[in-house]
Amino acid sequence: MSNAFFKVPTPVNEPVLSYAPGTPEKATLKNWLARMQAEEIEVPLFIGGEEIKTGNVAEMRAPHDHSVKLGVYHKAGEKEVKLAIEAALDARSDWAAMPWEHRVSIFLKAADLLSGSWRPIINASTMLGQSKTVYQAEIDAACEICDFYRFNSHYMADIMADQPISSPGVWNRVEYRPLEGFIFAVSPFNFTSIGGNLPTAPAMVGNVVLWKPASSSVYSNWYVMQLLRAAGLPDGVINFVPGSGRQVGDPVMASPDLAGIHFTGSTAVFQSMWRSVGETIHEKKYYPRIVGETGGKDFIFAHPSADVDALAVAAMRGAFEYQGQKCSAASRLYVPRSIWPEFKEKYVAMVNEIKMGSPTDFTNFMTAVIDRGAYEDIKAYIEKAKADPGCEIITGGGCDDSVGFFIEPTTIVASDPKFVTMCEEIFGPVLSVYVYEDEDLAAATSLCDSTSPYALTGAIFAQDRYAIVEMAEALRDAAGNFYINDKPTGAVVGQQPFGGGRASGTNDKAGSATNLLRWMTVRTIKENMVPPTDWRYPFMGEA
Ligand code: NAD
């Protein structure tokens, strides 16, 4: 029972630590990296508070070094998925009835633990398992998870405070209930924070969840699950079920109790899940809420008035940080002919300075791509460009999988603006460039708008304010996150709510009130203080 209207502490973004030489955070992290690299772990499923080992295991290895085995994880099959659904449904009534401030306290505690002693563990596991540099791990795994937990707590309280008006003699109220059934949270490999957010946003507002992490990020995601346990998350609220997509996904989709899907990953997988829900809708108890953030083909569009130095840095960082494996990564660039020579010179010089290697060596700016499948896919796109007479490769182009899955930062200049690498999501360190004629600005923005089915992130660079207005208007629907004179990556919770439209997703903006509302179902309550006791209306009399 709550006897007060509690105020959630006003959130502030978790400060990003520098890891500069001599800092205590660097020393602690280096210790954890050495320790974790030397130890192999066995990751179980976690269902209803029980650690379950199925014996059907897969290896976890560092993408940047085939010789570094981090351990094995157990995979769920149909039997374990059914067990997890039961465990979630068993936990539902107690969890939904828990006073909201106690639910929130668990996530605020998780954020505080992560801000302190858990920080190096979550960061080191992300660096080793997903090959992120320390800075990329810090902004993702440590800071963004803290931000999700603190900001979502605040947004939830704001939502609940939103109440209808009442007329005389009546008190109208709305309550924000969790959904009945369970939520299926399916996370991608590329952000530990997405794994940290997809199951917890629905859970915070009272839902119970099955969480399927991506196979290539089970290592760090298991530590996130442990963090939530350490913060006091009750058993059965979030059930951790790693495994192959179909083996976990199919029995979940078949369940009549599926109340929602919280997905981030590729467009093809999301569309297949949506299709399964559609095909079985007549067997479902509820209309599942389907929330998905999916692929992108994110652009930078430069105007002749662009600051060329700023454009070069944005293109380089936007395209190659985390090896281009961000859904928001710049992967196509439109540059006007007039500034192309100056841009090319500065940009190529910068990219050629990039050092690539293990994330445990802090001097590296880039490391390896996530796994063999990604390596082969990205390499195939580069080979296509090499074989096409209409393409010129001005940086990189080399791939080497002898030690780890390394792909050089590659820039393709395409004479055909519809060349395959200008249109399709590659999800690796490949930037495709189209040089347009200055006088064709309107046609070039229209081309940028219509070249891909996606609409996730996009950036424009210009100093001429009329040009900014014109380009922002022309590209209004081309991106859910739009940047003016900045790279299209690096959205921060509470500052740039993230998500895209068209084939990029349902645009429910992770880490925002919009997203939390999808996991709530409103009950409207009208209480009549003095109900009528005569059935006849006054108009029924005759004077
Ligand atoms: P993916 O689609 O291969 O996998 C995502 C998740 O879906 C994984 O957990 C995977 O195991 C699971 N999965 C696959 N098939 C399934 C099935 N049939 N049923 C249930 N689950 C299934 O994506 P990925 O390679 O992990 O991540 C890269 C993709 O994610 C890119 O397309 C990228 O653009 C996208 N992404 C988008 C955003 C965004 O906010 N829009 C953020 C991060 C990543």
XYZ file of C-alpha atoms and ligand atoms in Angstrom:
587
model
C 0.000 0.000 0.000
C 1.326 3.459 -0.881
C 0.479 6.377 1.389
C 2.014 9.142 -0.676
C 2.570 10.312 -4.241
C 6.252 9.535 -4.518
C 8.617 11.512 -6.707
C 11.178 9.505 -8.639
C 14.592 11.195 -8.350
C 15.151 13.505 -11.315
C 17.372 11.541 -13.702
C 20.633 12.834 -15.084
C 22.696 11.040 -17.701
C 25.377 8.779 -16.272
C 28.749 10.541 -16.711
C 30.997 8.926 -19.325
C 34.351 8.057 -17.756
C 37.462 8.832 -19.794
C 39.707 5.789 -19.178
C 42.638 8.108 -19.856
C 46.106 6.895 -18.808
C 46.509 6.941 -15.017
C 42.782 6.988 -14.201
C 41.520 4.552 -11.572
C 38.745 3.336 -13.893
C 41.343 2.277 -16.455
C 43.347 0.282 -13.912
C 40.236 -1.484 -12.564
C 38.931 -2.298 -16.027
C 42.292 -3.688 -17.166
C 42.265 -6.012 -14.142
C 38.795 -7.261 -14.980
C 39.716 -7.765 -18.643
C 42.711 -9.901 -17.691
C 40.714 -11.855 -15.142
C 37.713 -12.520 -17.393
C 39.852 -13.416 -20.368
C 41.637 -16.052 -18.311
C 38.452 -17.689 -17.070
C 35.871 -19.709 -18.993
C 32.288 -19.511 -17.780
C 29.217 -21.660 -18.298
C 26.030 -19.674 -18.872
C 22.786 -21.439 -17.946
C 19.211 -20.480 -18.723
C 17.533 -18.657 -15.857
C 13.886 -19.585 -15.442
C 11.699 -18.886 -12.421
C 14.777 -18.305 -10.293
C 16.416 -21.597 -11.342
C 19.615 -21.921 -13.326
C 18.969 -24.600 -15.943
C 21.592 -26.416 -18.009
C 20.213 -28.170 -21.059
C 23.492 -29.713 -22.219
C 22.871 -28.302 -25.682
C 25.741 -25.827 -25.643
C 27.453 -23.346 -27.944
C 30.829 -21.677 -27.533
C 31.441 -18.031 -26.736
C 34.657 -16.683 -28.278
C 36.127 -13.197 -28.638
C 35.462 -11.967 -32.206
C 38.873 -10.247 -32.300
C 40.839 -13.347 -31.272
C 39.723 -16.877 -32.157
C 41.992 -18.298 -29.457
C 40.133 -16.529 -26.624
C 37.357 -18.819 -25.449
C 35.091 -17.093 -22.954
C 33.023 -20.169 -22.196
C 29.873 -21.916 -23.308
C 26.177 -21.156 -22.964
C 23.259 -23.548 -22.755
C 20.516 -23.249 -25.346
C 16.811 -23.396 -24.666
C 14.483 -25.678 -26.624
C 10.715 -25.961 -26.734
C 10.524 -27.632 -23.301
C 12.427 -24.824 -21.568
C 10.453 -22.145 -23.427
C 7.203 -23.650 -22.116
C 8.706 -23.775 -18.629
C 9.695 -20.129 -18.908
C 6.204 -19.118 -20.024
C 4.733 -20.940 -17.013
C 7.251 -19.351 -14.651
C 6.472 -15.897 -16.023
C 2.715 -16.368 -15.749
C 3.111 -17.723 -12.185
C 5.065 -14.611 -11.192
C 2.625 -12.214 -12.832
C 0.043 -11.515 -10.161
C 2.538 -10.765 -7.348
C 4.696 -8.635 -9.617
C 1.790 -6.676 -11.090
C 0.465 -6.071 -7.570
C 3.798 -4.866 -6.214
C 3.600 -1.139 -5.354
C 5.168 0.689 -8.275
C 7.745 2.495 -6.167
C 9.196 -0.869 -5.112
C 9.392 -2.037 -8.713
C 11.159 1.192 -9.600
C 13.524 0.846 -6.637
C 14.863 -2.410 -8.054
C 15.849 -0.721 -11.317
C 17.257 2.359 -9.601
C 19.338 0.032 -7.473
C 20.522 -1.817 -10.601
C 21.589 1.533 -12.086
C 23.508 2.463 -8.943
C 25.244 -0.919 -8.812
C 26.166 -0.574 -12.476
C 27.403 2.957 -11.956
C 29.762 1.543 -9.284
C 31.152 -1.928 -8.741
C 29.393 -3.627 -11.675
C 30.661 -1.101 -14.224
C 33.959 -2.845 -15.089
C 32.252 -6.249 -15.238
C 29.569 -5.197 -17.708
C 32.057 -3.133 -19.739
C 34.757 -5.839 -19.829
C 32.258 -8.517 -20.870
C 31.024 -6.254 -23.688
C 34.588 -5.540 -24.826
C 35.575 -9.206 -24.851
C 32.367 -10.757 -26.121
C 31.262 -8.140 -28.654
C 34.658 -6.547 -29.470
C 33.913 -2.990 -28.411
C 36.622 -0.477 -27.614
C 36.507 0.812 -24.072
C 34.741 4.033 -25.078
C 32.111 2.193 -27.115
C 31.531 -0.211 -24.218
C 31.322 2.615 -21.690
C 28.707 4.651 -23.599
C 26.676 1.534 -24.361
C 26.920 -1.027 -21.595
C 27.526 1.153 -18.541
C 26.033 4.548 -19.273
C 23.068 3.735 -21.458
C 21.770 0.961 -19.198
C 21.963 3.320 -16.187
C 20.116 5.931 -18.238
C 17.401 3.507 -19.348
C 16.669 2.488 -15.747
C 16.686 5.990 -14.285
C 14.830 7.772 -17.094
C 12.229 5.045 -17.582
C 11.456 5.141 -13.832
C 10.845 8.848 -14.142
C 8.734 8.520 -17.304
C 6.583 5.846 -15.685
C 5.731 8.155 -12.799
C 4.934 10.960 -15.266
C 2.576 8.700 -17.189
C 0.720 7.656 -14.046
C 0.280 11.286 -13.038
C -1.603 11.948 -16.274
C -5.271 11.808 -15.271
C -8.560 12.829 -16.928
C -10.762 15.740 -15.899
C -13.867 15.175 -13.789
C -17.271 16.813 -13.982
C -19.288 17.812 -10.866
C -20.367 14.810 -8.811
C -17.954 12.496 -10.577
C -14.338 11.469 -10.055
C -12.714 10.106 -13.235
C -9.485 8.232 -12.936
C -7.294 6.092 -15.160
C -4.954 3.389 -14.021
C -2.084 2.067 -16.074
C -2.160 -1.699 -15.786
C 0.446 -4.112 -17.098
C -0.685 -6.329 -19.953
C -2.086 -9.750 -19.234
C 0.017 -12.651 -20.518
C 3.784 -12.293 -21.014
C 6.143 -10.182 -23.130
C 8.783 -11.650 -25.454
C 11.912 -9.467 -25.439
C 14.352 -10.284 -28.256
C 17.600 -8.354 -28.322
C 20.364 -7.913 -30.933
C 24.104 -8.433 -30.481
C 25.273 -4.917 -31.026
C 24.243 -3.059 -27.862
C 24.411 -4.557 -24.390
C 22.116 -1.711 -23.356
C 19.383 -2.904 -25.707
C 19.569 -6.270 -23.964
C 19.371 -4.326 -20.716
C 16.334 -2.351 -21.850
C 14.066 -4.628 -23.899
C 13.049 -6.938 -21.018
C 13.125 -4.293 -18.284
C 10.963 -1.555 -19.843
C 7.909 -3.862 -19.853
C 8.912 -5.373 -16.482
C 9.192 -1.994 -14.793
C 5.546 -1.262 -15.518
C 4.481 -4.639 -14.099
C 4.815 -7.132 -16.954
C 6.518 -10.522 -16.901
C 9.012 -11.358 -19.604
C 10.923 -13.999 -21.564
C 14.231 -12.525 -22.680
C 16.034 -14.053 -25.652
C 19.457 -12.460 -26.078
C 21.325 -12.668 -29.405
C 23.664 -15.668 -29.541
C 26.727 -13.467 -30.049
C 26.053 -11.335 -26.971
C 25.022 -13.995 -24.445
C 28.283 -13.412 -22.546
C 27.644 -9.763 -21.560
C 23.873 -10.229 -21.400
C 24.293 -12.935 -18.767
C 26.113 -10.411 -16.568
C 23.196 -7.985 -17.076
C 20.841 -10.736 -15.888
C 23.061 -11.208 -12.824
C 23.038 -7.476 -12.180
C 19.242 -7.507 -12.121
C 19.291 -10.435 -9.694
C 21.750 -8.568 -7.479
C 19.368 -5.598 -7.496
C 16.583 -7.807 -6.145
C 14.479 -8.625 -9.200
C 12.060 -11.342 -8.034
C 12.185 -14.801 -9.599
C 10.130 -15.377 -12.728
C 9.758 -11.705 -13.671
C 12.468 -11.849 -16.365
C 13.362 -15.301 -17.634
C 16.614 -15.631 -19.573
C 16.290 -18.035 -22.521
C 19.226 -17.933 -24.928
C 19.101 -20.241 -27.923
C 18.579 -20.322 -31.636
C 16.058 -17.822 -32.981
C 13.602 -20.355 -34.340
C 13.885 -22.845 -31.493
C 13.031 -20.207 -28.929
C 10.890 -18.014 -31.160
C 8.536 -20.607 -32.631
C 7.083 -21.953 -29.355
C 6.757 -18.410 -28.038
C 4.871 -17.277 -31.130
C 2.550 -20.263 -30.779
C 1.604 -19.375 -27.207
C -1.922 -18.008 -26.726
C -0.589 -16.006 -23.750
C 1.796 -13.870 -25.826
C 0.882 -10.288 -24.933
C 3.656 -8.364 -26.625
C 6.938 -8.464 -28.513
C 9.759 -6.043 -27.714
C 12.242 -6.575 -30.511
C 15.389 -4.987 -31.855
C 17.247 -6.605 -34.712
C 16.989 -7.082 -38.424
C 13.979 -6.155 -40.514
C 13.614 -9.687 -41.928
C 13.348 -11.322 -38.488
C 10.889 -8.704 -37.246
C 8.694 -9.147 -40.288
C 8.684 -12.922 -39.800
C 7.597 -12.480 -36.176
C 4.835 -10.082 -37.176
C 3.675 -12.606 -39.787
C 3.563 -15.428 -37.176
C 1.447 -13.289 -34.882
C -0.914 -12.493 -37.748
C -1.271 -16.123 -38.745
C -2.113 -17.242 -35.194
C -4.105 -14.222 -34.054
C -7.354 -16.174 -33.804
C -5.699 -18.456 -31.215
C -4.329 -15.635 -29.081
C -5.979 -14.382 -25.900
C -4.853 -10.817 -26.559
C -3.857 -8.620 -29.499
C -0.089 -8.671 -28.895
C 1.585 -5.290 -28.816
C 4.348 -5.454 -31.420
C 7.225 -3.038 -30.936
C 10.298 -3.372 -33.101
C 13.324 -1.293 -34.005
C 15.012 -2.795 -37.030
C 17.477 -2.106 -39.833
C 18.757 1.123 -41.318
C 20.623 2.618 -44.246
C 21.591 5.809 -42.528
C 22.781 8.802 -44.488
C 24.851 11.925 -44.264
C 23.861 14.536 -46.807
C 26.254 17.440 -47.324
C 25.411 20.827 -48.826
C 28.008 22.957 -50.656
C 28.059 25.269 -47.611
C 29.064 22.407 -45.246
C 32.013 22.794 -42.904
C 34.305 20.236 -44.540
C 36.368 19.448 -41.435
C 33.250 18.730 -39.394
C 31.796 16.666 -42.241
C 34.951 14.544 -42.517
C 35.021 13.781 -38.776
C 31.304 12.947 -38.741
C 31.625 10.633 -41.730
C 34.616 8.864 -40.270
C 33.252 8.444 -36.747
C 29.681 7.836 -37.906
C 30.694 5.094 -40.308
C 33.455 3.263 -38.458
C 32.965 3.456 -34.702
C 32.084 -0.030 -33.485
C 33.048 -1.230 -36.980
C 29.866 0.267 -38.440
C 27.761 -2.227 -36.475
C 25.384 0.375 -35.112
C 21.883 0.526 -36.477
C 22.520 4.278 -36.687
C 25.909 4.041 -38.453
C 26.452 6.315 -41.439
C 26.505 3.997 -44.421
C 25.837 6.323 -47.347
C 27.150 9.790 -47.945
C 26.070 12.388 -50.497
C 28.681 15.044 -51.226
C 28.436 17.954 -53.699
C 31.077 18.079 -56.432
C 32.380 21.509 -55.297
C 33.646 20.284 -51.906
C 34.448 16.694 -52.891
C 38.223 17.130 -53.533
C 38.845 18.905 -50.209
C 36.595 16.476 -48.322
C 38.220 13.425 -49.907
C 41.724 14.542 -49.033
C 40.916 15.257 -45.382
C 38.692 12.231 -44.904
C 41.080 9.708 -46.468
C 43.985 11.051 -44.411
C 41.925 10.583 -41.235
C 40.684 7.098 -42.081
C 44.200 5.992 -42.964
C 45.222 6.841 -39.407
C 42.722 4.387 -37.896
C 44.388 1.661 -35.865
C 42.601 -1.665 -35.644
C 43.141 -4.601 -33.290
C 42.086 -6.045 -29.947
C 39.882 -3.863 -27.698
C 42.159 -4.769 -24.786
C 44.791 -2.524 -26.433
C 43.292 0.904 -25.756
C 45.177 2.537 -28.641
C 42.879 0.847 -31.164
C 39.973 2.829 -32.626
C 38.387 -0.182 -34.328
C 38.280 -3.892 -33.606
C 36.675 -6.949 -35.227
C 33.174 -7.554 -36.582
C 30.959 -9.832 -34.558
C 31.189 -13.282 -36.177
C 31.961 -15.308 -39.266
C 28.517 -14.782 -40.803
C 28.872 -11.001 -40.575
C 32.471 -11.170 -41.820
C 31.490 -13.152 -44.931
C 28.452 -10.942 -45.687
C 30.412 -7.703 -45.430
C 33.318 -9.102 -47.425
C 30.908 -10.129 -50.210
C 29.658 -6.518 -50.512
C 33.246 -5.264 -50.736
C 34.040 -7.875 -53.409
C 31.024 -6.698 -55.432
C 32.324 -3.147 -55.343
C 35.840 -4.261 -56.291
C 34.439 -6.101 -59.307
C 32.274 -3.185 -60.488
C 33.897 -0.700 -62.907
C 31.547 2.016 -61.622
C 33.043 1.832 -58.122
C 36.292 3.122 -56.694
C 37.558 2.032 -53.272
C 39.302 5.001 -51.669
C 39.989 3.504 -48.216
C 40.384 -0.032 -46.914
C 38.941 -2.953 -48.830
C 41.031 -5.553 -46.986
C 39.615 -8.390 -44.865
C 41.595 -10.754 -42.651
C 40.163 -13.522 -40.490
C 43.426 -15.193 -39.487
C 43.371 -13.876 -35.886
C 39.884 -12.401 -35.602
C 37.180 -11.085 -37.942
C 38.899 -7.904 -39.100
C 37.634 -5.731 -41.931
C 39.361 -2.484 -42.827
C 37.365 0.745 -42.786
C 36.207 0.717 -46.386
C 34.938 3.610 -48.472
C 33.339 2.967 -51.856
C 32.703 5.826 -54.278
C 29.844 4.715 -56.509
C 29.010 6.401 -59.796
C 25.560 4.775 -59.658
C 23.564 6.192 -56.722
C 21.527 2.975 -56.723
C 24.541 0.661 -56.548
C 23.783 -2.179 -54.127
C 26.029 -0.811 -51.348
C 24.179 2.533 -51.507
C 20.820 0.784 -50.930
C 21.186 -2.277 -48.692
C 22.078 -2.467 -45.009
C 25.599 -3.923 -44.748
C 26.110 -3.618 -40.982
C 29.869 -3.323 -41.111
C 32.655 -0.780 -41.672
C 31.644 0.202 -45.203
C 30.685 3.717 -46.272
C 29.358 4.273 -49.795
C 29.642 7.735 -51.323
C 27.788 9.391 -54.165
C 29.062 12.698 -55.506
C 26.231 14.869 -56.841
C 26.395 17.995 -58.985
C 25.824 21.157 -56.911
C 23.014 22.358 -59.151
C 21.100 19.071 -58.598
C 20.530 19.577 -54.877
C 16.752 19.005 -54.971
C 17.080 15.870 -57.091
C 19.845 14.580 -54.818
C 17.801 15.013 -51.614
C 14.908 13.277 -53.320
C 17.282 10.449 -54.268
C 18.497 10.215 -50.678
C 14.877 10.030 -49.469
C 13.859 7.282 -51.875
C 16.985 5.100 -52.197
C 16.343 2.691 -49.319
C 13.227 1.326 -47.611
C 14.568 2.427 -44.211
C 14.141 5.611 -42.194
C 16.244 5.308 -39.052
C 18.890 8.028 -38.775
C 20.168 10.720 -41.093
C 22.311 13.834 -40.902
C 22.652 16.978 -42.956
C 25.672 19.251 -43.034
C 25.289 22.908 -44.108
C 26.045 26.370 -42.835
C 23.501 28.127 -45.062
C 20.324 28.317 -42.953
C 17.970 28.374 -45.989
C 19.626 25.172 -47.169
C 19.142 23.585 -43.734
C 15.426 24.432 -43.861
C 15.094 23.072 -47.398
C 16.930 19.817 -46.696
C 15.195 19.200 -43.362
C 11.856 19.569 -45.161
C 12.835 17.355 -48.114
C 14.051 14.626 -45.747
C 11.248 14.952 -43.174
C 10.193 11.289 -43.356
C 13.612 9.839 -44.193
C 14.770 9.442 -40.578
C 13.296 9.032 -37.091
C 16.470 10.569 -35.645
C 17.646 13.551 -37.664
C 20.887 15.429 -37.054
C 21.947 18.868 -38.212
C 25.723 19.276 -38.424
C 26.371 16.157 -36.355
C 27.043 12.475 -37.007
C 23.938 10.267 -37.079
C 25.079 7.990 -34.216
C 25.327 8.350 -30.452
C 21.731 9.050 -29.368
C 21.485 9.611 -25.611
C 18.504 8.496 -23.476
C 16.478 11.473 -22.313
C 18.049 13.697 -24.980
C 17.461 12.099 -28.383
C 14.776 9.389 -27.993
C 15.701 6.720 -30.520
C 13.785 4.930 -33.270
C 12.854 5.047 -36.926
C 9.960 4.604 -39.316
C 9.305 2.911 -42.666
C 11.154 -0.474 -42.694
C 13.239 0.630 -39.694
C 10.603 -0.045 -37.095
C 7.504 1.019 -35.248
C 9.301 4.139 -33.954
C 8.221 3.673 -30.353
C 11.393 5.409 -29.171
C 13.419 3.294 -26.749
C 13.856 4.954 -23.357
C 10.797 7.192 -23.584
C 7.264 7.477 -22.255
C 6.005 6.528 -25.733
C 7.651 3.133 -25.387
C 6.466 2.484 -21.823
C 2.876 3.204 -22.838
C 3.010 0.244 -25.219
C 3.379 -2.071 -22.207
C 0.429 -0.640 -20.327
C -3.275 -1.076 -20.776
C -5.444 1.647 -19.341
C -8.436 1.029 -17.119
C -10.759 4.020 -17.012
C -12.684 4.367 -13.785
C -15.693 6.646 -13.375
C -17.002 6.982 -9.843
C -20.373 8.639 -9.433
C -20.661 10.371 -6.061
C -24.437 10.775 -6.070
C -25.953 8.355 -8.592
C -29.497 9.129 -9.845
C -32.310 7.346 -8.065
C -35.118 8.210 -10.515
C -34.999 6.711 -14.009
C -37.022 9.537 -15.597
C -35.165 12.440 -17.293
C -36.446 16.029 -16.712
C -37.215 16.505 -20.454
C -39.913 13.875 -20.143
C -42.251 16.224 -18.260
C -44.808 18.526 -20.082
C -45.413 22.045 -18.769
P 19.074 -10.371 -35.930
O 17.779 -9.979 -36.521
O 19.889 -11.375 -36.622
O 18.825 -10.953 -34.456
C 18.089 -10.212 -33.505
C 17.525 -11.169 -32.491
O 16.475 -11.929 -33.106
C 18.541 -12.192 -31.975
O 18.323 -12.409 -30.598
C 18.179 -13.428 -32.772
O 18.583 -14.622 -32.169
C 16.676 -13.299 -32.800
N 15.979 -14.126 -33.793
C 16.379 -14.473 -35.032
N 15.419 -15.222 -35.623
C 14.390 -15.330 -34.752
C 13.122 -15.958 -34.764
N 12.694 -16.634 -35.830
N 12.337 -15.854 -33.674
C 12.735 -15.145 -32.599
N 13.926 -14.535 -32.517
C 14.750 -14.626 -33.578
O 19.896 -9.016 -35.667
P 21.388 -8.829 -35.105
O 22.355 -9.318 -36.135
O 21.507 -9.331 -33.717
O 21.455 -7.233 -35.033
C 21.698 -6.457 -36.150
C 20.420 -5.867 -36.703
O 19.753 -5.162 -35.664
C 20.670 -4.846 -37.792
O 19.714 -5.013 -38.813
C 20.471 -3.515 -37.082
O 20.097 -2.451 -37.921
C 19.405 -3.864 -36.113
N 19.378 -2.943 -34.977
C 18.425 -1.965 -34.966
C 18.379 -1.052 -33.934
C 17.347 0.045 -33.893
O 17.185 0.672 -32.862
N 16.630 0.275 -34.989
C 19.322 -1.141 -32.893
C 20.264 -2.158 -32.931
C 20.286 -3.067 -33.980
